[in-house]
PDB file of N, CA and C in Angstrom:
ATOM      1  N   MET A   1    -108.957 -14.366  10.808  1.00 74.00           N
ATOM      2  CA  MET A   1    -109.248 -14.700   9.488  1.00 74.00           C
ATOM      3  C   MET A   1    -108.149 -14.189   8.598  1.00 74.00           C
ATOM      4  N   TRP A   2    -107.745 -12.940   8.835  1.00 76.00           N
ATOM      5  CA  TRP A   2    -106.710 -12.361   7.921  1.00 76.00           C
ATOM      6  C   TRP A   2    -105.465 -13.222   7.893  1.00 76.00           C
ATOM      7  N   LYS A   3    -105.042 -13.759   9.082  1.00 80.00           N
ATOM      8  CA  LYS A   3    -103.791 -14.553   9.123  1.00 80.00           C
ATOM      9  C   LYS A   3    -103.912 -15.761   8.162  1.00 80.00           C
ATOM     10  N   GLU A   4    -105.095 -16.420   8.126  1.00 79.00           N
ATOM     11  CA  GLU A   4    -105.297 -17.544   7.297  1.00 79.00           C
ATOM     12  C   GLU A   4    -105.141 -17.118   5.798  1.00 79.00           C
ATOM     13  N   ILE A   5    -105.712 -15.997   5.416  1.00 83.00           N
ATOM     14  CA  ILE A   5    -105.640 -15.536   4.124  1.00 83.00           C
ATOM     15  C   ILE A   5    -104.201 -15.100   3.750  1.00 83.00           C
ATOM     16  N   GLN A   6    -103.596 -14.482   4.667  1.00 83.00           N
ATOM     17  CA  GLN A   6    -102.194 -13.912   4.508  1.00 83.00           C
ATOM     18  C   GLN A   6    -101.273 -15.111   4.200  1.00 83.00           C
ATOM     19  N   LYS A   7    -101.502 -16.261   4.776  1.00 84.00           N
ATOM     20  CA  LYS A   7    -100.535 -17.422   4.512  1.00 84.00           C
ATOM     21  C   LYS A   7    -100.518 -17.740   3.008  1.00 84.00           C
ATOM     22  N   LYS A   8    -101.574 -17.577   2.333  1.00 81.00           N
ATOM     23  CA  LYS A   8    -101.675 -17.889   0.924  1.00 81.00           C
ATOM     24  C   LYS A   8    -101.000 -16.773   0.044  1.00 81.00           C
ATOM     25  N   PHE A   9    -100.723 -15.598   0.608  1.00 82.00           N
ATOM     26  CA  PHE A   9    -100.104 -14.575  -0.147  1.00 82.00           C
ATOM     27  C   PHE A   9     -98.551 -14.531   0.080  1.00 82.00           C
ATOM     28  N   LYS A  10     -98.063 -15.433   0.949  1.00 81.00           N
ATOM     29  CA  LYS A  10     -96.574 -15.389   1.243  1.00 81.00           C
ATOM     30  C   LYS A  10     -95.746 -15.426   0.007  1.00 81.00           C
ATOM     31  N   TRP A  11     -94.853 -14.392  -0.056  1.00 85.00           N
ATOM     32  CA  TRP A  11     -93.922 -14.196  -1.108  1.00 85.00           C
ATOM     33  C   TRP A  11     -94.455 -13.818  -2.411  1.00 85.00           C
ATOM     34  N   GLU A  12     -95.762 -13.479  -2.458  1.00 87.00           N
ATOM     35  CA  GLU A  12     -96.317 -13.051  -3.816  1.00 87.00           C
ATOM     36  C   GLU A  12     -96.208 -11.568  -3.914  1.00 87.00           C
ATOM     37  N   LEU A  13     -95.718 -11.101  -5.064  1.00 92.00           N
ATOM     38  CA  LEU A  13     -95.718  -9.654  -5.392  1.00 92.00           C
ATOM     39  C   LEU A  13     -96.675  -9.427  -6.526  1.00 92.00           C
ATOM     40  N   PHE A  14     -97.400  -8.337  -6.465  1.00 94.00           N
ATOM     41  CA  PHE A  14     -98.450  -7.967  -7.521  1.00 94.00           C
ATOM     42  C   PHE A  14     -98.068  -6.743  -8.299  1.00 94.00           C
ATOM     43  N   GLU A  15     -98.298  -6.846  -9.520  1.00 95.00           N
ATOM     44  CA  GLU A  15     -97.907  -5.632 -10.432  1.00 95.00           C
ATOM     45  C   GLU A  15     -98.813  -4.474 -10.181  1.00 95.00           C
ATOM     46  N   ASN A  16    -100.062  -4.769  -9.795  1.00 97.00           N
ATOM     47  CA  ASN A  16    -100.949  -3.595  -9.531  1.00 97.00           C
ATOM     48  C   ASN A  16    -102.099  -4.170  -8.582  1.00 97.00           C
ATOM     49  N   LEU A  17    -102.891  -3.215  -8.162  1.00 96.00           N
ATOM     50  CA  LEU A  17    -103.988  -3.446  -7.226  1.00 96.00           C
ATOM     51  C   LEU A  17    -104.992  -4.367  -7.787  1.00 96.00           C
ATOM     52  N   ASP A  18    -105.332  -4.247  -9.049  1.00 96.00           N
ATOM     53  CA  ASP A  18    -106.302  -5.144  -9.683  1.00 96.00           C
ATOM     54  C   ASP A  18    -105.969  -6.606  -9.619  1.00 96.00           C
ATOM     55  N   ILE A  19    -104.640  -6.894  -9.905  1.00 95.00           N
ATOM     56  CA  ILE A  19    -104.153  -8.230  -9.864  1.00 95.00           C
ATOM     57  C   ILE A  19    -104.349  -8.798  -8.401  1.00 95.00           C
ATOM     58  N   PHE A  20    -103.951  -7.933  -7.381  1.00 94.00           N
ATOM     59  CA  PHE A  20    -104.074  -8.337  -6.009  1.00 94.00           C
ATOM     60  C   PHE A  20    -105.581  -8.622  -5.680  1.00 94.00           C
ATOM     61  N   ARG A  21    -106.469  -7.807  -6.132  1.00 94.00           N
ATOM     62  CA  ARG A  21    -107.945  -7.975  -5.858  1.00 94.00           C
ATOM     63  C   ARG A  21    -108.372  -9.269  -6.423  1.00 94.00           C
ATOM     64  N   LYS A  22    -108.028  -9.553  -7.690  1.00 95.00           N
ATOM     65  CA  LYS A  22    -108.341 -10.875  -8.318  1.00 95.00           C
ATOM     66  C   LYS A  22    -107.869 -12.097  -7.461  1.00 95.00           C
ATOM     67  N   ARG A  23    -106.648 -11.953  -7.043  1.00 93.00           N
ATOM     68  CA  ARG A  23    -106.067 -13.098  -6.280  1.00 93.00           C
ATOM     69  C   ARG A  23    -106.726 -13.275  -4.963  1.00 93.00           C
ATOM     70  N   LEU A  24    -107.083 -12.077  -4.258  1.00 92.00           N
ATOM     71  CA  LEU A  24    -107.740 -12.132  -2.999  1.00 92.00           C
ATOM     72  C   LEU A  24    -109.116 -12.735  -3.197  1.00 92.00           C
ATOM     73  N   SER A  25    -109.857 -12.325  -4.238  1.00 93.00           N
ATOM     74  CA  SER A  25    -111.199 -12.933  -4.583  1.00 93.00           C
ATOM     75  C   SER A  25    -111.124 -14.409  -4.708  1.00 93.00           C
ATOM     76  N   LYS A  26    -110.067 -14.864  -5.425  1.00 92.00           N
ATOM     77  CA  LYS A  26    -109.960 -16.313  -5.665  1.00 92.00           C
ATOM     78  C   LYS A  26    -109.696 -17.102  -4.374  1.00 92.00           C
ATOM     79  N   ILE A  27    -108.890 -16.496  -3.461  1.00 90.00           N
ATOM     80  CA  ILE A  27    -108.597 -17.089  -2.128  1.00 90.00           C
ATOM     81  C   ILE A  27    -109.897 -17.136  -1.346  1.00 90.00           C
ATOM     82  N   LEU A  28    -110.665 -16.051  -1.313  1.00 88.00           N
ATOM     83  CA  LEU A  28    -111.811 -16.039  -0.479  1.00 88.00           C
ATOM     84  C   LEU A  28    -112.911 -16.982  -0.974  1.00 88.00           C
ATOM     85  N   LEU A  29    -112.950 -17.146  -2.335  1.00 90.00           N
ATOM     86  CA  LEU A  29    -113.931 -18.096  -2.873  1.00 90.00           C
ATOM     87  C   LEU A  29    -113.519 -19.584  -2.560  1.00 90.00           C
ATOM     88  N   GLU A  30    -112.273 -19.827  -2.384  1.00 88.00           N
ATOM     89  CA  GLU A  30    -111.786 -21.161  -2.019  1.00 88.00           C
ATOM     90  C   GLU A  30    -111.999 -21.548  -0.584  1.00 88.00           C
ATOM     91  N   LEU A  31    -112.272 -20.568   0.298  1.00 85.00           N
ATOM     92  CA  LEU A  31    -112.484 -20.868   1.741  1.00 85.00           C
ATOM     93  C   LEU A  31    -113.723 -21.647   1.874  1.00 85.00           C
ATOM     94  N   THR A  32    -113.604 -22.741   2.572  1.00 84.00           N
ATOM     95  CA  THR A  32    -114.808 -23.575   2.811  1.00 84.00           C
ATOM     96  C   THR A  32    -115.396 -23.203   4.076  1.00 84.00           C
ATOM     97  N   PRO A  33    -116.715 -23.515   4.381  1.00 82.00           N
ATOM     98  CA  PRO A  33    -117.305 -23.255   5.713  1.00 82.00           C
ATOM     99  C   PRO A  33    -116.483 -23.957   6.812  1.00 82.00           C
ATOM    100  N   LYS A  34    -115.942 -25.154   6.569  1.00 82.00           N
ATOM    101  CA  LYS A  34    -115.199 -25.885   7.530  1.00 82.00           C
ATOM    102  C   LYS A  34    -113.896 -25.113   7.944  1.00 82.00           C
ATOM    103  N   THR A  35    -113.294 -24.532   7.020  1.00 81.00           N
ATOM    104  CA  THR A  35    -112.091 -23.681   7.204  1.00 81.00           C
ATOM    105  C   THR A  35    -112.469 -22.459   8.027  1.00 81.00           C
ATOM    106  N   ILE A  36    -113.475 -21.789   7.639  1.00 79.00           N
ATOM    107  CA  ILE A  36    -113.931 -20.574   8.390  1.00 79.00           C
ATOM    108  C   ILE A  36    -114.281 -20.952   9.827  1.00 79.00           C
ATOM    109  N   ILE A  37    -114.966 -22.037  10.025  1.00 75.00           N
ATOM    110  CA  ILE A  37    -115.357 -22.494  11.316  1.00 75.00           C
ATOM    111  C   ILE A  37    -114.111 -22.652  12.214  1.00 75.00           C
ATOM    112  N   SER A  38    -113.117 -23.404  11.586  1.00 78.00           N
ATOM    113  CA  SER A  38    -111.985 -23.791  12.406  1.00 78.00           C
ATOM    114  C   SER A  38    -111.115 -22.522  12.722  1.00 78.00           C
ATOM    115  N   VAL A  39    -111.106 -21.532  11.838  1.00 76.00           N
ATOM    116  CA  VAL A  39    -110.255 -20.328  12.087  1.00 76.00           C
ATOM    117  C   VAL A  39    -111.006 -19.325  13.058  1.00 76.00           C
ATOM    118  N   THR A  40    -112.245 -19.263  12.932  1.00 74.00           N
ATOM    119  CA  THR A  40    -112.973 -18.265  13.763  1.00 74.00           C
ATOM    120  C   THR A  40    -113.451 -18.854  15.051  1.00 74.00           C
ATOM    121  N   GLY A  41    -114.223 -19.904  14.984  1.00 69.00           N
ATOM    122  CA  GLY A  41    -114.739 -20.576  16.178  1.00 69.00           C
ATOM    123  C   GLY A  41    -115.659 -19.721  16.975  1.00 69.00           C
ATOM    124  N   TRP A  42    -116.198 -18.608  16.444  1.00 73.00           N
ATOM    125  CA  TRP A  42    -117.129 -17.810  17.206  1.00 73.00           C
ATOM    126  C   TRP A  42    -118.535 -18.379  17.090  1.00 73.00           C
ATOM    127  N   ASP A  43    -119.243 -18.494  18.164  1.00 77.00           N
ATOM    128  CA  ASP A  43    -120.563 -19.080  18.279  1.00 77.00           C
ATOM    129  C   ASP A  43    -121.522 -18.459  17.241  1.00 77.00           C
ATOM    130  N   LEU A  44    -121.523 -17.152  17.107  1.00 76.00           N
ATOM    131  CA  LEU A  44    -122.517 -16.489  16.184  1.00 76.00           C
ATOM    132  C   LEU A  44    -122.161 -16.943  14.761  1.00 76.00           C
ATOM    133  N   ILE A  45    -120.930 -17.120  14.326  1.00 73.00           N
ATOM    134  CA  ILE A  45    -120.562 -17.503  13.019  1.00 73.00           C
ATOM    135  C   ILE A  45    -120.891 -19.050  12.925  1.00 73.00           C
ATOM    136  N   LEU A  46    -120.555 -19.751  13.913  1.00 73.00           N
ATOM    137  CA  LEU A  46    -120.809 -21.244  13.892  1.00 73.00           C
ATOM    138  C   LEU A  46    -122.350 -21.460  13.659  1.00 73.00           C
ATOM    139  N   GLU A  47    -123.141 -20.764  14.453  1.00 79.00           N
ATOM    140  CA  GLU A  47    -124.608 -21.014  14.239  1.00 79.00           C
ATOM    141  C   GLU A  47    -125.084 -20.602  12.859  1.00 79.00           C
ATOM    142  N   ALA A  48    -124.624 -19.456  12.381  1.00 81.00           N
ATOM    143  CA  ALA A  48    -125.071 -18.965  11.049  1.00 81.00           C
ATOM    144  C   ALA A  48    -124.580 -19.993   9.927  1.00 81.00           C
ATOM    145  N   LEU A  49    -123.439 -20.478  10.055  1.00 78.00           N
ATOM    146  CA  LEU A  49    -122.900 -21.443   9.035  1.00 78.00           C
ATOM    147  C   LEU A  49    -123.770 -22.726   9.150  1.00 78.00           C
ATOM    148  N   SER A  50    -123.957 -23.238  10.387  1.00 80.00           N
ATOM    149  CA  SER A  50    -124.678 -24.434  10.570  1.00 80.00           C
ATOM    150  C   SER A  50    -126.094 -24.328   9.939  1.00 80.00           C
ATOM    151  N   GLU A  51    -126.747 -23.230  10.157  1.00 84.00           N
ATOM    152  CA  GLU A  51    -127.993 -22.992   9.513  1.00 84.00           C
ATOM    153  C   GLU A  51    -127.991 -22.897   8.025  1.00 84.00           C
ATOM    154  N   ALA A  52    -127.002 -22.219   7.519  1.00 85.00           N
ATOM    155  CA  ALA A  52    -126.855 -21.988   6.078  1.00 85.00           C
ATOM    156  C   ALA A  52    -126.506 -23.452   5.390  1.00 85.00           C
ATOM    157  N   LEU A  53    -125.779 -24.266   6.016  1.00 84.00           N
ATOM    158  CA  LEU A  53    -125.467 -25.581   5.540  1.00 84.00           C
ATOM    159  C   LEU A  53    -126.704 -26.548   5.622  1.00 84.00           C
ATOM    160  N   SER A  54    -127.538 -26.327   6.609  1.00 82.00           N
ATOM    161  CA  SER A  54    -128.671 -27.237   6.733  1.00 82.00           C
ATOM    162  C   SER A  54    -129.723 -26.871   5.709  1.00 82.00           C
ATOM    163  N   VAL A  55    -129.763 -25.588   5.231  1.00 72.00           N
ATOM    164  CA  VAL A  55    -130.761 -25.181   4.310  1.00 72.00           C
ATOM    165  C   VAL A  55    -130.330 -25.642   2.869  1.00 72.00           C
ATOM    166  N   ALA A  56    -129.054 -25.596   2.610  1.00 57.00           N
ATOM    167  CA  ALA A  56    -128.518 -25.885   1.271  1.00 57.00           C
ATOM    168  C   ALA A  56    -128.748 -27.290   0.883  1.00 57.00           C
TER     169      ALA A  56
END
């Protein structure tokens, strides 16, 4: 998962930790269940996301 997030940080420099945290939060919020499934592919995560999506 980190490699997927890291791709979005390529060549970015942050003035301080707070700015980095805000950028990381934005990236995490943009991740879709479909992206998470494709990156992880773990049965436990697939089942949990499938159930969460069927409830929503």
